[in-house]
């Protein structure tokens, strides 16, 4: 799953002005144009929702484990707060040194805002989802129209060489989480994850097989249909004003919520299929190992993509287009998964995961 996120953001490091994506007509060759269309249709604002939902699901699992161990509610709340604050610290460091568009800080902020729901009834979580629907739609529309307006500006990853670069990085580390939390629908995504965690959708995959199938088909169908106008605009088939492009982007963002649910359900079905196989191959073991060390792998992939593509580092992003950048993401992710498998074989935790655990469970 981390591969999808890496493939979505890797082209942001490219130096070319016409890398495409998000409804922008790309340059490059045929492979780059296909990659741009596929990204707008299947990756952009789809990988982020999937992980935000899983984050909310994981929060439910964490609280359930604490309650099963007899932990008092006050102590469980304190544990959540520590985890949120340390995620913010990890994210701020990551945003400043590597990628300003990172998600850890937003997850920490989301935990501080929504963590109280984990100690309320299921009905309260459902009402929170219902209340966040109109809020998320309004914010997505306003943010998208602003981003695509003539006064708006694209996302640019700052360099490392000047004082101005570092000031921009520090400012981005502060502003980015607010943008991710409120313009993009982070809050409703995390709350949906809490709701799915309460019903245990992924706890017993065989029990929820029919639901997973339904969510896969319906969620991905809504996602694709909602992203199609923006993807077609990126091919030049649909011509539009900046305002219309903003509405298309908002539609892509909003339907990405359904896409996130659909992708999670699809991966759940894949997991169920793998569970039912008698033999576990090396690929399955490697993916499981990476999943158990997700924080370490996330940071490794992010750093690896930056090192390879950023113009102030190895700078290969100056010599390739979108398809090449997505290919770099695949290579870096593959190497990171191989590292996770080695850690698993030697009985070691991911360094970042182990550090976070020590800081939280003090």
GROMACS .gro file of C-alpha atoms in nm:
model
  362
    1UNK     CA    1   0.000   0.000   0.000
    2UNK     CA    2   0.288   0.238   0.070
    3UNK     CA    3   0.385   0.190  -0.293
    4UNK     CA    4   0.069   0.372  -0.403
    5UNK     CA    5   0.153   0.677  -0.193
    6UNK     CA    6   0.512   0.684  -0.323
    7UNK     CA    7   0.399   0.660  -0.685
    8UNK     CA    8   0.152   0.943  -0.628
    9UNK     CA    9   0.400   1.196  -0.489
   10UNK     CA   10   0.728   1.101  -0.663
   11UNK     CA   11   0.655   1.320  -0.970
   12UNK     CA   12   0.646   1.627  -0.742
   13UNK     CA   13   1.027   1.613  -0.739
   14UNK     CA   14   1.059   1.651  -1.115
   15UNK     CA   15   1.205   1.968  -1.262
   16UNK     CA   16   0.990   1.964  -1.578
   17UNK     CA   17   0.698   2.210  -1.572
   18UNK     CA   18   0.461   1.975  -1.756
   19UNK     CA   19   0.463   1.656  -1.546
   20UNK     CA   20   0.083   1.638  -1.558
   21UNK     CA   21  -0.148   1.495  -1.297
   22UNK     CA   22  -0.439   1.665  -1.119
   23UNK     CA   23  -0.597   1.765  -1.450
   24UNK     CA   24  -0.284   1.924  -1.598
   25UNK     CA   25  -0.199   1.820  -1.954
   26UNK     CA   26   0.141   1.643  -1.940
   27UNK     CA   27   0.435   1.658  -2.172
   28UNK     CA   28   0.682   1.376  -2.215
   29UNK     CA   29   0.623   1.064  -2.415
   30UNK     CA   30   0.331   0.826  -2.443
   31UNK     CA   31   0.431   0.638  -2.127
   32UNK     CA   32   0.431   0.964  -1.930
   33UNK     CA   33   0.090   1.061  -2.062
   34UNK     CA   34  -0.053   0.721  -1.974
   35UNK     CA   35   0.104   0.744  -1.629
   36UNK     CA   36  -0.048   1.089  -1.576
   37UNK     CA   37  -0.396   0.969  -1.675
   38UNK     CA   38  -0.370   0.657  -1.459
   39UNK     CA   39  -0.245   0.858  -1.161
   40UNK     CA   40  -0.534   1.106  -1.181
   41UNK     CA   41  -0.780   0.820  -1.215
   42UNK     CA   42  -0.644   0.570  -0.961
   43UNK     CA   43  -0.372   0.717  -0.736
   44UNK     CA   44  -0.407   1.087  -0.666
   45UNK     CA   45  -0.629   1.150  -0.362
   46UNK     CA   46  -0.685   0.774  -0.337
   47UNK     CA   47  -0.374   0.644  -0.160
   48UNK     CA   48  -0.395   0.919   0.104
   49UNK     CA   49  -0.759   0.835   0.197
   50UNK     CA   50  -0.677   0.465   0.220
   51UNK     CA   51  -0.404   0.524   0.476
   52UNK     CA   52  -0.605   0.780   0.672
   53UNK     CA   53  -0.889   0.529   0.707
   54UNK     CA   54  -0.645   0.258   0.815
   55UNK     CA   55  -0.499   0.500   1.069
   56UNK     CA   56  -0.842   0.550   1.225
   57UNK     CA   57  -0.894   0.173   1.224
   58UNK     CA   58  -0.562   0.125   1.398
   59UNK     CA   59  -0.659   0.373   1.670
   60UNK     CA   60  -0.960   0.156   1.753
   61UNK     CA   61  -0.738  -0.152   1.774
   62UNK     CA   62  -0.497   0.031   2.005
   63UNK     CA   63  -0.774   0.137   2.245
   64UNK     CA   64  -0.932  -0.209   2.233
   65UNK     CA   65  -0.600  -0.366   2.336
   66UNK     CA   66  -0.566  -0.122   2.624
   67UNK     CA   67  -0.919  -0.190   2.744
   68UNK     CA   68  -0.868  -0.566   2.718
   69UNK     CA   69  -0.555  -0.529   2.933
   70UNK     CA   70  -0.756  -0.346   3.198
   71UNK     CA   71  -0.602  -0.004   3.135
   72UNK     CA   72  -0.801   0.280   3.289
   73UNK     CA   73  -0.963   0.524   3.046
   74UNK     CA   74  -0.752   0.811   3.180
   75UNK     CA   75  -0.433   0.618   3.108
   76UNK     CA   76  -0.554   0.513   2.763
   77UNK     CA   77  -0.630   0.875   2.680
   78UNK     CA   78  -0.283   0.972   2.795
   79UNK     CA   79  -0.134   0.704   2.573
   80UNK     CA   80  -0.324   0.841   2.273
   81UNK     CA   81  -0.208   1.195   2.346
   82UNK     CA   82   0.156   1.087   2.374
   83UNK     CA   83   0.130   0.897   2.048
   84UNK     CA   84  -0.028   1.196   1.877
   85UNK     CA   85   0.236   1.437   2.003
   86UNK     CA   86   0.523   1.211   1.904
   87UNK     CA   87   0.370   1.159   1.559
   88UNK     CA   88   0.365   1.537   1.526
   89UNK     CA   89   0.734   1.550   1.624
   90UNK     CA   90   0.826   1.272   1.380
   91UNK     CA   91   0.623   1.442   1.109
   92UNK     CA   92   0.774   1.785   1.167
   93UNK     CA   93   1.125   1.643   1.137
   94UNK     CA   94   1.028   1.447   0.826
   95UNK     CA   95   0.858   1.750   0.667
   96UNK     CA   96   1.154   1.976   0.739
   97UNK     CA   97   1.426   1.739   0.624
   98UNK     CA   98   1.254   1.543   0.348
   99UNK     CA   99   0.899   1.595   0.220
  100UNK     CA  100   0.676   1.889   0.322
  101UNK     CA  101   0.366   1.703   0.203
  102UNK     CA  102   0.409   1.423   0.456
  103UNK     CA  103   0.119   1.280   0.659
  104UNK     CA  104   0.247   1.193   1.008
  105UNK     CA  105   0.191   1.540   1.152
  106UNK     CA  106  -0.163   1.547   1.018
  107UNK     CA  107  -0.227   1.206   1.175
  108UNK     CA  108  -0.107   1.336   1.509
  109UNK     CA  109  -0.329   1.642   1.477
  110UNK     CA  110  -0.622   1.423   1.376
  111UNK     CA  111  -0.568   1.208   1.686
  112UNK     CA  112  -0.577   1.512   1.913
  113UNK     CA  113  -0.898   1.636   1.750
  114UNK     CA  114  -1.084   1.305   1.720
  115UNK     CA  115  -0.933   1.077   1.985
  116UNK     CA  116  -1.220   1.137   2.229
  117UNK     CA  117  -1.455   0.953   1.991
  118UNK     CA  118  -1.277   0.627   2.071
  119UNK     CA  119  -1.430   0.638   2.419
  120UNK     CA  120  -1.785   0.705   2.299
  121UNK     CA  121  -2.062   0.481   2.168
  122UNK     CA  122  -2.079   0.363   1.806
  123UNK     CA  123  -2.373   0.597   1.747
  124UNK     CA  124  -2.156   0.897   1.836
  125UNK     CA  125  -1.896   0.797   1.577
  126UNK     CA  126  -2.171   0.760   1.314
  127UNK     CA  127  -2.306   1.106   1.397
  128UNK     CA  128  -1.954   1.246   1.369
  129UNK     CA  129  -1.923   1.096   1.021
  130UNK     CA  130  -2.257   1.249   0.921
  131UNK     CA  131  -2.157   1.592   1.053
  132UNK     CA  132  -1.820   1.582   0.879
  133UNK     CA  133  -1.971   1.504   0.537
  134UNK     CA  134  -2.093   1.859   0.457
  135UNK     CA  135  -1.786   2.013   0.620
  136UNK     CA  136  -1.554   1.799   0.406
  137UNK     CA  137  -1.743   1.879   0.086
  138UNK     CA  138  -1.740   2.254   0.146
  139UNK     CA  139  -1.371   2.260   0.238
  140UNK     CA  140  -1.275   2.043  -0.061
  141UNK     CA  141  -1.462   2.271  -0.301
  142UNK     CA  142  -1.320   2.592  -0.154
  143UNK     CA  143  -0.967   2.455  -0.139
  144UNK     CA  144  -0.977   2.308  -0.489
  145UNK     CA  145  -1.115   2.623  -0.650
  146UNK     CA  146  -0.847   2.828  -0.475
  147UNK     CA  147  -0.567   2.590  -0.578
  148UNK     CA  148  -0.669   2.595  -0.946
  149UNK     CA  149  -0.739   2.968  -0.964
  150UNK     CA  150  -0.507   3.206  -1.144
  151UNK     CA  151  -0.391   3.331  -0.804
  152UNK     CA  152  -0.323   2.980  -0.678
  153UNK     CA  153   0.017   2.814  -0.691
  154UNK     CA  154   0.125   2.457  -0.734
  155UNK     CA  155   0.301   2.252  -0.471
  156UNK     CA  156   0.677   2.303  -0.497
  157UNK     CA  157   0.926   2.109  -0.286
  158UNK     CA  158   1.191   2.352  -0.157
  159UNK     CA  159   1.562   2.294  -0.186
  160UNK     CA  160   1.839   2.255   0.069
  161UNK     CA  161   2.101   2.506  -0.039
  162UNK     CA  162   1.988   2.845   0.092
  163UNK     CA  163   1.851   2.994   0.411
  164UNK     CA  164   1.532   3.075   0.221
  165UNK     CA  165   1.492   2.706   0.137
  166UNK     CA  166   1.505   2.612   0.504
  167UNK     CA  167   1.265   2.888   0.605
  168UNK     CA  168   1.018   2.762   0.345
  169UNK     CA  169   1.064   2.408   0.473
  170UNK     CA  170   0.995   2.514   0.832
  171UNK     CA  171   0.687   2.714   0.731
  172UNK     CA  172   0.564   2.422   0.520
  173UNK     CA  173   0.608   2.184   0.813
  174UNK     CA  174   0.374   2.408   1.014
  175UNK     CA  175   0.113   2.482   0.747
  176UNK     CA  176   0.106   2.145   0.568
  177UNK     CA  177  -0.074   1.950   0.844
  178UNK     CA  178  -0.349   2.214   0.863
  179UNK     CA  179  -0.396   2.193   0.487
  180UNK     CA  180  -0.408   1.811   0.494
  181UNK     CA  181  -0.647   1.807   0.789
  182UNK     CA  182  -0.901   2.062   0.674
  183UNK     CA  183  -0.879   2.116   0.297
  184UNK     CA  184  -0.835   1.746   0.230
  185UNK     CA  185  -1.090   1.529   0.412
  186UNK     CA  186  -0.855   1.382   0.675
  187UNK     CA  187  -1.098   1.417   0.965
  188UNK     CA  188  -1.384   1.231   0.802
  189UNK     CA  189  -1.145   0.964   0.672
  190UNK     CA  190  -1.006   0.894   1.018
  191UNK     CA  191  -1.360   0.889   1.159
  192UNK     CA  192  -1.473   0.642   0.892
  193UNK     CA  193  -1.175   0.428   0.990
  194UNK     CA  194  -1.293   0.438   1.352
  195UNK     CA  195  -1.639   0.328   1.245
  196UNK     CA  196  -1.502   0.040   1.036
  197UNK     CA  197  -1.280  -0.054   1.330
  198UNK     CA  198  -1.581  -0.067   1.561
  199UNK     CA  199  -1.759  -0.313   1.332
  200UNK     CA  200  -1.435  -0.511   1.292
  201UNK     CA  201  -1.439  -0.513   0.912
  202UNK     CA  202  -1.079  -0.633   0.883
  203UNK     CA  203  -1.065  -0.837   1.204
  204UNK     CA  204  -1.235  -1.142   1.052
  205UNK     CA  205  -1.203  -1.122   0.676
  206UNK     CA  206  -1.397  -1.440   0.605
  207UNK     CA  207  -1.691  -1.320   0.815
  208UNK     CA  208  -1.712  -0.995   0.618
  209UNK     CA  209  -1.635  -1.140   0.275
  210UNK     CA  210  -1.963  -1.025   0.115
  211UNK     CA  211  -1.933  -0.677   0.263
  212UNK     CA  212  -1.574  -0.651   0.142
  213UNK     CA  213  -1.678  -0.750  -0.209
  214UNK     CA  214  -1.958  -0.494  -0.212
  215UNK     CA  215  -1.735  -0.218  -0.080
  216UNK     CA  216  -1.465  -0.304  -0.334
  217UNK     CA  217  -1.699  -0.282  -0.633
  218UNK     CA  218  -1.904   0.017  -0.521
  219UNK     CA  219  -1.618   0.213  -0.364
  220UNK     CA  220  -1.381   0.178  -0.658
  221UNK     CA  221  -1.660   0.244  -0.910
  222UNK     CA  222  -1.753   0.571  -0.738
  223UNK     CA  223  -1.385   0.659  -0.714
  224UNK     CA  224  -1.316   0.603  -1.084
  225UNK     CA  225  -1.629   0.785  -1.200
  226UNK     CA  226  -1.553   1.079  -0.973
  227UNK     CA  227  -1.193   1.105  -1.093
  228UNK     CA  228  -1.272   1.057  -1.462
  229UNK     CA  229  -1.355   1.422  -1.546
  230UNK     CA  230  -1.026   1.545  -1.400
  231UNK     CA  231  -0.833   1.265  -1.569
  232UNK     CA  232  -0.994   1.351  -1.905
  233UNK     CA  233  -0.913   1.718  -1.852
  234UNK     CA  234  -0.552   1.609  -1.817
  235UNK     CA  235  -0.565   1.454  -2.165
  236UNK     CA  236  -0.714   1.763  -2.328
  237UNK     CA  237  -1.039   1.580  -2.410
  238UNK     CA  238  -1.223   1.812  -2.170
  239UNK     CA  239  -1.134   2.178  -2.188
  240UNK     CA  240  -1.236   2.389  -1.892
  241UNK     CA  241  -1.190   2.713  -1.707
  242UNK     CA  242  -0.984   2.724  -1.390
  243UNK     CA  243  -1.309   2.732  -1.188
  244UNK     CA  244  -1.444   2.421  -1.363
  245UNK     CA  245  -1.109   2.249  -1.311
  246UNK     CA  246  -1.137   2.332  -0.941
  247UNK     CA  247  -1.479   2.168  -0.925
  248UNK     CA  248  -1.340   1.861  -1.101
  249UNK     CA  249  -1.057   1.844  -0.849
  250UNK     CA  250  -1.306   1.877  -0.564
  251UNK     CA  251  -1.511   1.591  -0.710
  252UNK     CA  252  -1.196   1.381  -0.735
  253UNK     CA  253  -1.104   1.455  -0.373
  254UNK     CA  254  -1.454   1.384  -0.238
  255UNK     CA  255  -1.500   1.058  -0.429
  256UNK     CA  256  -1.153   0.959  -0.312
  257UNK     CA  257  -1.320   0.884   0.022
  258UNK     CA  258  -1.513   0.602  -0.146
  259UNK     CA  259  -1.193   0.503  -0.325
  260UNK     CA  260  -1.007   0.471   0.002
  261UNK     CA  261  -1.275   0.241   0.141
  262UNK     CA  262  -1.283   0.042  -0.182
  263UNK     CA  263  -0.906  -0.004  -0.190
  264UNK     CA  264  -0.901  -0.118   0.172
  265UNK     CA  265  -1.175  -0.370   0.099
  266UNK     CA  266  -0.987  -0.493  -0.209
  267UNK     CA  267  -0.667  -0.543  -0.011
  268UNK     CA  268  -0.874  -0.720   0.253
  269UNK     CA  269  -0.996  -0.967  -0.008
  270UNK     CA  270  -0.640  -1.018  -0.129
  271UNK     CA  271  -0.535  -1.081   0.231
  272UNK     CA  272  -0.815  -1.334   0.272
  273UNK     CA  273  -0.701  -1.516  -0.040
  274UNK     CA  274  -0.345  -1.529   0.090
  275UNK     CA  275  -0.465  -1.654   0.429
  276UNK     CA  276  -0.640  -1.946   0.264
  277UNK     CA  277  -0.331  -2.056   0.074
  278UNK     CA  278  -0.143  -2.339   0.239
  279UNK     CA  279   0.199  -2.206   0.146
  280UNK     CA  280   0.324  -1.856   0.215
  281UNK     CA  281   0.565  -1.727  -0.048
  282UNK     CA  282   0.854  -1.491   0.004
  283UNK     CA  283   0.658  -1.201  -0.147
  284UNK     CA  284   0.379  -1.245   0.106
  285UNK     CA  285   0.627  -1.267   0.392
  286UNK     CA  286   0.802  -0.953   0.270
  287UNK     CA  287   0.478  -0.755   0.247
  288UNK     CA  288   0.370  -0.868   0.593
  289UNK     CA  289   0.711  -0.771   0.730
  290UNK     CA  290   0.680  -0.427   0.572
  291UNK     CA  291   0.330  -0.385   0.713
  292UNK     CA  292   0.456  -0.458   1.063
  293UNK     CA  293   0.725  -0.193   1.017
  294UNK     CA  294   0.512   0.057   0.828
  295UNK     CA  295   0.654   0.372   0.989
  296UNK     CA  296   1.012   0.272   0.910
  297UNK     CA  297   0.926   0.176   0.553
  298UNK     CA  298   0.724   0.493   0.498
  299UNK     CA  299   1.018   0.708   0.605
  300UNK     CA  300   1.268   0.498   0.409
  301UNK     CA  301   1.069   0.522   0.088
  302UNK     CA  302   1.015   0.895   0.131
  303UNK     CA  303   1.384   0.959   0.196
  304UNK     CA  304   1.491   0.728  -0.086
  305UNK     CA  305   1.268   0.896  -0.345
  306UNK     CA  306   1.392   1.239  -0.232
  307UNK     CA  307   1.759   1.136  -0.248
  308UNK     CA  308   1.724   0.999  -0.600
  309UNK     CA  309   1.504   1.271  -0.753
  310UNK     CA  310   1.558   1.600  -0.567
  311UNK     CA  311   1.770   1.842  -0.775
  312UNK     CA  312   1.988   1.932  -0.475
  313UNK     CA  313   2.068   1.565  -0.406
  314UNK     CA  314   2.131   1.302  -0.677
  315UNK     CA  315   1.911   1.511  -0.903
  316UNK     CA  316   1.785   1.241  -1.140
  317UNK     CA  317   1.450   1.418  -1.142
  318UNK     CA  318   1.602   1.669  -1.384
  319UNK     CA  319   1.644   1.396  -1.648
  320UNK     CA  320   1.316   1.206  -1.637
  321UNK     CA  321   0.942   1.255  -1.663
  322UNK     CA  322   0.638   1.119  -1.477
  323UNK     CA  323   0.672   0.753  -1.577
  324UNK     CA  324   1.037   0.755  -1.475
  325UNK     CA  325   0.961   0.910  -1.137
  326UNK     CA  326   0.693   0.651  -1.069
  327UNK     CA  327   0.943   0.384  -1.168
  328UNK     CA  328   1.191   0.524  -0.915
  329UNK     CA  329   0.920   0.497  -0.650
  330UNK     CA  330   0.873   0.129  -0.736
  331UNK     CA  331   1.247   0.058  -0.713
  332UNK     CA  332   1.289   0.241  -0.381
  333UNK     CA  333   0.981   0.071  -0.235
  334UNK     CA  334   1.108  -0.271  -0.347
  335UNK     CA  335   1.442  -0.212  -0.177
  336UNK     CA  336   1.265  -0.097   0.140
  337UNK     CA  337   1.043  -0.406   0.146
  338UNK     CA  338   1.353  -0.623   0.105
  339UNK     CA  339   1.502  -0.445   0.406
  340UNK     CA  340   1.184  -0.515   0.603
  341UNK     CA  341   1.211  -0.883   0.515
  342UNK     CA  342   1.572  -0.887   0.636
  343UNK     CA  343   1.466  -0.725   0.964
  344UNK     CA  344   1.193  -0.985   1.002
  345UNK     CA  345   1.431  -1.271   0.928
  346UNK     CA  346   1.675  -1.144   1.192
  347UNK     CA  347   1.397  -1.083   1.444
  348UNK     CA  348   1.436  -0.705   1.455
  349UNK     CA  349   1.173  -0.433   1.462
  350UNK     CA  350   1.177  -0.135   1.233
  351UNK     CA  351   1.400   0.133   1.391
  352UNK     CA  352   1.142   0.412   1.362
  353UNK     CA  353   0.859   0.188   1.484
  354UNK     CA  354   1.065   0.074   1.782
  355UNK     CA  355   1.161   0.431   1.871
  356UNK     CA  356   0.801   0.552   1.856
  357UNK     CA  357   0.689   0.262   2.072
  358UNK     CA  358   0.954   0.336   2.335
  359UNK     CA  359   0.855   0.702   2.346
  360UNK     CA  360   0.481   0.633   2.368
  361UNK     CA  361   0.482   0.338   2.611
  362UNK     CA  362   0.714   0.499   2.864
   0.00000   0.00000   0.00000
